[in-house]
Short mmCIF file of C-alpha atoms in Angstrom, two decimals:
data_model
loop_
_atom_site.label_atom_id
_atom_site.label_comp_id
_atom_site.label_asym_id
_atom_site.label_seq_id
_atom_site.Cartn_x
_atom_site.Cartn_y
_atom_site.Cartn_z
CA UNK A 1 112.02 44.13 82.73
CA UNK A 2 115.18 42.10 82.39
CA UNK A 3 118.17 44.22 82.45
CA UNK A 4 121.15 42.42 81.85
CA UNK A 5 120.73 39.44 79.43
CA UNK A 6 123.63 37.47 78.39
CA UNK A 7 123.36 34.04 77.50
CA UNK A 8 126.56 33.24 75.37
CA UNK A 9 128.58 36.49 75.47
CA UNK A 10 139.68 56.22 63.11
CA UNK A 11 142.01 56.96 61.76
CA UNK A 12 143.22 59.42 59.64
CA UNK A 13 145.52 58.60 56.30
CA UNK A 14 147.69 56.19 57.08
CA UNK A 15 149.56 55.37 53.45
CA UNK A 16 152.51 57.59 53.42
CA UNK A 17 156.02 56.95 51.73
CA UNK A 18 157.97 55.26 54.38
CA UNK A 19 154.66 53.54 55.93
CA UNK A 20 155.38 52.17 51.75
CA UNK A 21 158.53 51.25 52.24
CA UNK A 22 157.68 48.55 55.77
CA UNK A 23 154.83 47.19 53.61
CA UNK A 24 157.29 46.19 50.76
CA UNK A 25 159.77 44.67 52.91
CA UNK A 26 157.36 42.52 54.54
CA UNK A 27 156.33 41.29 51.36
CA UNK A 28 159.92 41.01 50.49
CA UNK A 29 160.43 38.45 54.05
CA UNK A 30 157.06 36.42 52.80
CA UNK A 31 159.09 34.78 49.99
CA UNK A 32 157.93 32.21 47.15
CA UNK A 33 157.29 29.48 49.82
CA UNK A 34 154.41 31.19 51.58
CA UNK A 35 152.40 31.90 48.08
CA UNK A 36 152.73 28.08 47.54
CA UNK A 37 150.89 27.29 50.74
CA UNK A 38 146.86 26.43 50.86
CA UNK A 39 145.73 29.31 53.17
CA UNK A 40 146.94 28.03 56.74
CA UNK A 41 147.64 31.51 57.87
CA UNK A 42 144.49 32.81 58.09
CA UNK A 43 143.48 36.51 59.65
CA UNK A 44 140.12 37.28 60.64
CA UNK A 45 138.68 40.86 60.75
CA UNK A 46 135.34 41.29 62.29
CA UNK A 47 133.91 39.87 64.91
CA UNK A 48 131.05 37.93 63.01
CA UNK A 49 133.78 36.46 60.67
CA UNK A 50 136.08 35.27 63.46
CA UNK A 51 132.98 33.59 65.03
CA UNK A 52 131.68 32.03 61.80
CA UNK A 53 135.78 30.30 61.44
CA UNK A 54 135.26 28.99 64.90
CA UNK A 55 131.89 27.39 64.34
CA UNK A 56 132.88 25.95 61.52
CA UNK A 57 135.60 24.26 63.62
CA UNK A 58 138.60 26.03 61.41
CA UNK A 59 140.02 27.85 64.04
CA UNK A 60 143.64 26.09 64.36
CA UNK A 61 144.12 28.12 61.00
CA UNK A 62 143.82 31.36 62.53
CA UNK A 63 147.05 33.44 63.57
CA UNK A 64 145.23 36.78 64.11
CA UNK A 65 141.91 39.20 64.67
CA UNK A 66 140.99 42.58 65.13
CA UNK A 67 139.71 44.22 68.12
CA UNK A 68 136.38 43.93 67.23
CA UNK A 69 136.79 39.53 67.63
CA UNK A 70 136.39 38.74 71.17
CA UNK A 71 134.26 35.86 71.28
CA UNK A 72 134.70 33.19 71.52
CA UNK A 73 136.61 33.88 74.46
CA UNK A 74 139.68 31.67 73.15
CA UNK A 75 139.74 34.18 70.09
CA UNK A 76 141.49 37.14 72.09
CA UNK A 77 144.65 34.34 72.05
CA UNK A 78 145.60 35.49 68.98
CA UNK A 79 147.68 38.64 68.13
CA UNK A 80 145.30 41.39 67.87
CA UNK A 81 146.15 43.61 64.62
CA UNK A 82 143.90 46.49 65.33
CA UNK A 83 140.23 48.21 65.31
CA UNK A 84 138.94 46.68 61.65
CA UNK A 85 137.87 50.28 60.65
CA UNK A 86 141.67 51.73 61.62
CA UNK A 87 143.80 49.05 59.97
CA UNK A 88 147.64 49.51 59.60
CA UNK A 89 148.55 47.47 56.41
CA UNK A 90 152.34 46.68 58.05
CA UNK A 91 150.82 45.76 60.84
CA UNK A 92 147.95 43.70 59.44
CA UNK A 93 151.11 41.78 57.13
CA UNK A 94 153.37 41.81 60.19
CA UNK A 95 151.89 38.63 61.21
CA UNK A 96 152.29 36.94 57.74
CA UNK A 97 148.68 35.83 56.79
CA UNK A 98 148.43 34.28 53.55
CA UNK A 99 144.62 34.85 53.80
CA UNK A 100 142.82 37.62 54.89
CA UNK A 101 139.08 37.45 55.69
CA UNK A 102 137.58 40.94 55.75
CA UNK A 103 134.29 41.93 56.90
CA UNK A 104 132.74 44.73 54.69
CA UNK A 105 133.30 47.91 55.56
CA UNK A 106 136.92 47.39 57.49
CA UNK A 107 138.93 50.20 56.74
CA UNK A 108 140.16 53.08 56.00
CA UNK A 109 139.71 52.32 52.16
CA UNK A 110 143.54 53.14 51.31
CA UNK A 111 145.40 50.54 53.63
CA UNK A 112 142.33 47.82 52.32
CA UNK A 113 143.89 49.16 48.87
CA UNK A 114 147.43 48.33 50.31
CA UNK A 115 146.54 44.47 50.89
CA UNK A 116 144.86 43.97 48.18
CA UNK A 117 147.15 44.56 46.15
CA UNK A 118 149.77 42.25 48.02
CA UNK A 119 151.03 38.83 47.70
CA UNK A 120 147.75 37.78 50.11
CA UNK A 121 144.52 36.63 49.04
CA UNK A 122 141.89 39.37 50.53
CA UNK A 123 138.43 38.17 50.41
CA UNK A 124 135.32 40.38 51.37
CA UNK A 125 132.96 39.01 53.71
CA UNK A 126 129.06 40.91 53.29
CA UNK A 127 127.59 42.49 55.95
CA UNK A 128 123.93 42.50 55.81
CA UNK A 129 121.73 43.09 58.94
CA UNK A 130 118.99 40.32 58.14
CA UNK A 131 118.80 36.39 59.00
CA UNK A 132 119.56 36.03 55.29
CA UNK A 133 122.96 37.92 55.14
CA UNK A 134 124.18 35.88 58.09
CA UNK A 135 123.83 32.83 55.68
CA UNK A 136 125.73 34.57 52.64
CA UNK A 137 128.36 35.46 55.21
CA UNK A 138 128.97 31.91 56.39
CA UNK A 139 128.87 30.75 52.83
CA UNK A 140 131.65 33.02 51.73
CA UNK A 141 133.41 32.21 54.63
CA UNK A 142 132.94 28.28 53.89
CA UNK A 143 134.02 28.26 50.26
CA UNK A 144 137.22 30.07 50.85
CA UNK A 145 138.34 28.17 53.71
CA UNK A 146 137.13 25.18 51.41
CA UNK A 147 134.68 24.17 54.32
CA UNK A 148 131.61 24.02 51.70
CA UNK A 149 130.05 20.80 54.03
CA UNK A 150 130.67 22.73 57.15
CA UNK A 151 129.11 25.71 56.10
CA UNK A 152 125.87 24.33 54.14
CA UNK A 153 125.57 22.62 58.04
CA UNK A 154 125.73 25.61 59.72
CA UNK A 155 123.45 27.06 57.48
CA UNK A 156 121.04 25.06 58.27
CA UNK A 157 121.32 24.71 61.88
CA UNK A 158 120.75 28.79 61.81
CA UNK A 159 117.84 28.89 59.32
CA UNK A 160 116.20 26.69 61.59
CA UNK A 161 116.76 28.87 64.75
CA UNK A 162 115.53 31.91 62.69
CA UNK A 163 112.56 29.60 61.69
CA UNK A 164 111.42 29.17 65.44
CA UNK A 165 112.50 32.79 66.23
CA UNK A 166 109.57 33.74 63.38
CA UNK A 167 107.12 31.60 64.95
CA UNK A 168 107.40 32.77 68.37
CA UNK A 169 107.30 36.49 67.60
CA UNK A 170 104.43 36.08 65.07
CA UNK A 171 102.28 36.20 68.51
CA UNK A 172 103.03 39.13 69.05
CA UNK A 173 100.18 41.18 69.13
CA UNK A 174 101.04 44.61 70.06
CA UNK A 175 104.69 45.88 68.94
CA UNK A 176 107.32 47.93 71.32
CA UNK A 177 108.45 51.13 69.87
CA UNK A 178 112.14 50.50 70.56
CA UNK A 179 115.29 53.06 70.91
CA UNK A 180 118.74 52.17 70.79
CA UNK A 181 120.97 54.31 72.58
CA UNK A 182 124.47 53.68 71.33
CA UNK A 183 126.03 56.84 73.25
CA UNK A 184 125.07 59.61 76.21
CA UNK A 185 128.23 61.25 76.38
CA UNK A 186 127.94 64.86 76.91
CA UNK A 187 124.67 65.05 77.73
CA UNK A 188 123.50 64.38 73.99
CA UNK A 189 121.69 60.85 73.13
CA UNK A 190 123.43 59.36 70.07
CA UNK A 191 120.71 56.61 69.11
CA UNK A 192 120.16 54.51 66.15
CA UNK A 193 117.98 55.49 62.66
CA UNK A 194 117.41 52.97 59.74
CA UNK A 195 120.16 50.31 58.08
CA UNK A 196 121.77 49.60 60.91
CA UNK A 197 123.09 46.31 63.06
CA UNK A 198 120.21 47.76 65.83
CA UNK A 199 117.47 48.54 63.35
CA UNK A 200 118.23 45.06 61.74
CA UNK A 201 118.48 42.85 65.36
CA UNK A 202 114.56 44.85 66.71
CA UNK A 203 113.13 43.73 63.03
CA UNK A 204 114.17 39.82 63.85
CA UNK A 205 113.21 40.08 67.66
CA UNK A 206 109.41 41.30 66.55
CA UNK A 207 109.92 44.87 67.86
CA UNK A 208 110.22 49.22 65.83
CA UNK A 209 112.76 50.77 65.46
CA UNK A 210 111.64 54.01 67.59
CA UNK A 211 113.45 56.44 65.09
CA UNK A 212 113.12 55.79 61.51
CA UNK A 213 113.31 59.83 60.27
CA UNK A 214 116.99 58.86 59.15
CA UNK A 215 119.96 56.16 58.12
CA UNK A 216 122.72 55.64 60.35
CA UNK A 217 123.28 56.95 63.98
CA UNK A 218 122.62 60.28 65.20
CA UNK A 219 122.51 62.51 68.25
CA UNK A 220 118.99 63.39 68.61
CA UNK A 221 117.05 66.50 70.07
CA UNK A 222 115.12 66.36 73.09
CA UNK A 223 112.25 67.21 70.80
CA UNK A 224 113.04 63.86 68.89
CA UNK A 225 113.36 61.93 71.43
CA UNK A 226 109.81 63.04 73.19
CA UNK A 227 108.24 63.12 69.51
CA UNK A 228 109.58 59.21 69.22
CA UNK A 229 107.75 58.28 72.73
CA UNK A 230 109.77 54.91 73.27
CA UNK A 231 108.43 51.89 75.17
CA UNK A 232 111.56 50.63 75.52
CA UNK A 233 115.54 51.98 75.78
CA UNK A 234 117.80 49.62 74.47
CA UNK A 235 121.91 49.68 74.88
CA UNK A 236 124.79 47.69 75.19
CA UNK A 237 125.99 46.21 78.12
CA UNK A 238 129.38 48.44 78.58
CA UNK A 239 130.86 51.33 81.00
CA UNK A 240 132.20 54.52 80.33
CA UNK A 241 131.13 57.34 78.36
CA UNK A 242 128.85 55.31 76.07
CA UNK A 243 126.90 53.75 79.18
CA UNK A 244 126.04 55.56 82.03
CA UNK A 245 123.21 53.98 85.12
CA UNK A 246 119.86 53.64 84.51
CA UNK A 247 119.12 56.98 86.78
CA UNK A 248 121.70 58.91 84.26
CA UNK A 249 120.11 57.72 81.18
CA UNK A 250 116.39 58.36 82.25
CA UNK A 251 117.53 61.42 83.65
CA UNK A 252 117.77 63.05 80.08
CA UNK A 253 115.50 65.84 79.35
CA UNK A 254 113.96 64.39 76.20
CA UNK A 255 113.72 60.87 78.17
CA UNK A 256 111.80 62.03 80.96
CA UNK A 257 108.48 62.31 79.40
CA UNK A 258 108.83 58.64 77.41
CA UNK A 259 106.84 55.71 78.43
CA UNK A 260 110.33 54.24 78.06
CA UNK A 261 110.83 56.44 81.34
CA UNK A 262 107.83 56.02 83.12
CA UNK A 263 108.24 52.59 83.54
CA UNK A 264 112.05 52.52 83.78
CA UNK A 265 111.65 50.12 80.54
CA UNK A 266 115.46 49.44 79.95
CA UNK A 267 117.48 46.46 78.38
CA UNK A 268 121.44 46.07 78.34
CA UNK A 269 122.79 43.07 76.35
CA UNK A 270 126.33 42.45 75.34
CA UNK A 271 127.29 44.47 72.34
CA UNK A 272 129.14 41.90 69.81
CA UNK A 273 125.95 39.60 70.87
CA UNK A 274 123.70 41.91 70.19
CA UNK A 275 124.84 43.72 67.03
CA UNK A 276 127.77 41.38 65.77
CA UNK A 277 125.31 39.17 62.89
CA UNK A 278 126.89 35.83 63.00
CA UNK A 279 126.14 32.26 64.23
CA UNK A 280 124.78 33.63 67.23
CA UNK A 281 122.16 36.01 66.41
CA UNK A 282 119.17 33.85 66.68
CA UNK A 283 119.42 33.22 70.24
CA UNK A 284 120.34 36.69 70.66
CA UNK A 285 116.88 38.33 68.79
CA UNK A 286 115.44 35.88 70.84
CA UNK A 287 116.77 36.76 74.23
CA UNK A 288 115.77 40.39 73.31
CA UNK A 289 111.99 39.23 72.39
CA UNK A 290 111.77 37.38 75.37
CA UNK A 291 112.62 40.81 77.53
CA UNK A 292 110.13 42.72 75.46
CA UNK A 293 107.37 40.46 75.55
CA UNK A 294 108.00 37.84 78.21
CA UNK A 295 104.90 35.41 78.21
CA UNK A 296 103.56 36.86 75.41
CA UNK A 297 105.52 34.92 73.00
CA UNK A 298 104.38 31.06 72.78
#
């Protein structure tokens, strides 16, 4: 079993009178020439969204990202305005974008209430966990940057990849019961249920979600876990408290018993690769079918 693949690698409230007061005089500092200008100050939050700007070749607009944007690798250049689910709206305006491009779900909801209702246009890019949403995403992304050619391109380059990623997994005869661990720490598995970036990347790579009792993530019981029997553990490619060896994670009471376990069935691949749903997940439900199945796909 391949172990390592990788072929391209909070907050509480934060709006309170003075925080008010920076956000105003930034605004104030941004002045009547910077509403006048077409959009060449662009910030990009979420990693999908920063990648979609560079493949459409519009990087040189970009003056910022979150956390969350580190490929490609040139992309953690720019000033890095925070964790997309923690935003600080002084902060986020601090670097004087005169667009912001959002991915859904960036947060908390009262500093996204903050910029949108300042002199910057804010525009929503949709996260959806399917081959489909990827294309909506670079579509919104196109039209506001007013890269419409780019984008229908793009498009089209991915539906094709998805196209050849159905074909090969459509051989699959038999498939892995899959469980995505995103977390071990303490002791307790924290793995993925329905809706999510994991349950959405095993669907495209031909593989089941092991745990489909509930949405989201949760930590699971050991009784859960041995109920689920997994063929396969999958996790992100990262140290620390999330991580942990391959003897710590199969070490795990509920684990032991898997077929997961018995044949030390384990894949790692880089998180934003895995999970992020942009330009490159094609190639990366494809690297993940590949470790599942090997030969089996033609």
């Amino acid at each position: 079993m391949q172990k390592f693949l990788r072929r391209e690698r909070a907050s509480g409230r934060l709006l309170m009178a003075a925080c008010f007061a920076g956000i105003v005089a930034l605004l104030m500092l941004r002045g009547p020439a910077f509403a006048a200008e077409e959009q060449q100050r662009v910030l990009s939050i979420g990693g999908a969204v920063t990648e979609i700007v560079f493949a459409l070749g519009e990087e040189d607009r970009l003056v910022g990202r979150d956390t969350t944007s580190s490929y490609p690798p040139e992309a953690e250049d720019l000033p890095d305005v925070g964790y997309m689910r923690a935003l600080a709206p002084e902060g986020v305006l601090s670097i004087r974008p005169d667009l912001i491009l959002a991915r859904e779900g960036s947060g908390p909801p009262e500093a996204i209430e903050v910029l949108k209702a300042a002199s910057v246009e804010f525009v929503e890019v949709p996260d959806s966990f399917s081959a489909e949403g990827i294309g909506e995403a670079i579509r919104v992304v196109a039209e506001t940057l007013d890269a419409t050619e780019k984008g229908d391109a793009l498009r089209a380059a991915i539906a094709s990849e998805f196209e050849r990623l159905a074909a090969m997994t459509s051989s699959i005869d038999r498939r892995k019961r899959v469980l995505f661990i995103l977390s071990t720490q303490g002791g307790r598995i924290l793995a993925s249920g329905t809706g999510t970036a994991a349950d959405g990347i095993l669907k495209l790579a031909g593989a089941d979600n092991a745990i489909t009792q509930f949405e989201g993530y949760k930590q699971l019981t050991d009784e859960a876990i041995i109920s689920a029997n997994p063929d396969v553990i999958l996790m992100m490619d990262r140290g620390g408290n999330h991580g942990g060896d391959d003897d710590a994670v199969f070490s795990q009471p509920g684990l032991k018993p898997t077929e997961a376990a018995k044949n030390r069935a384990i894949i790692r691949m880089d998180g934003l690769y895995l999970l992020g749903f942009g330009p490159r997940t094609a190639n990366a439900a494809l690297d993940l079918a590949e470790a599942l199945y090997g030969d089996e796909l033609h």
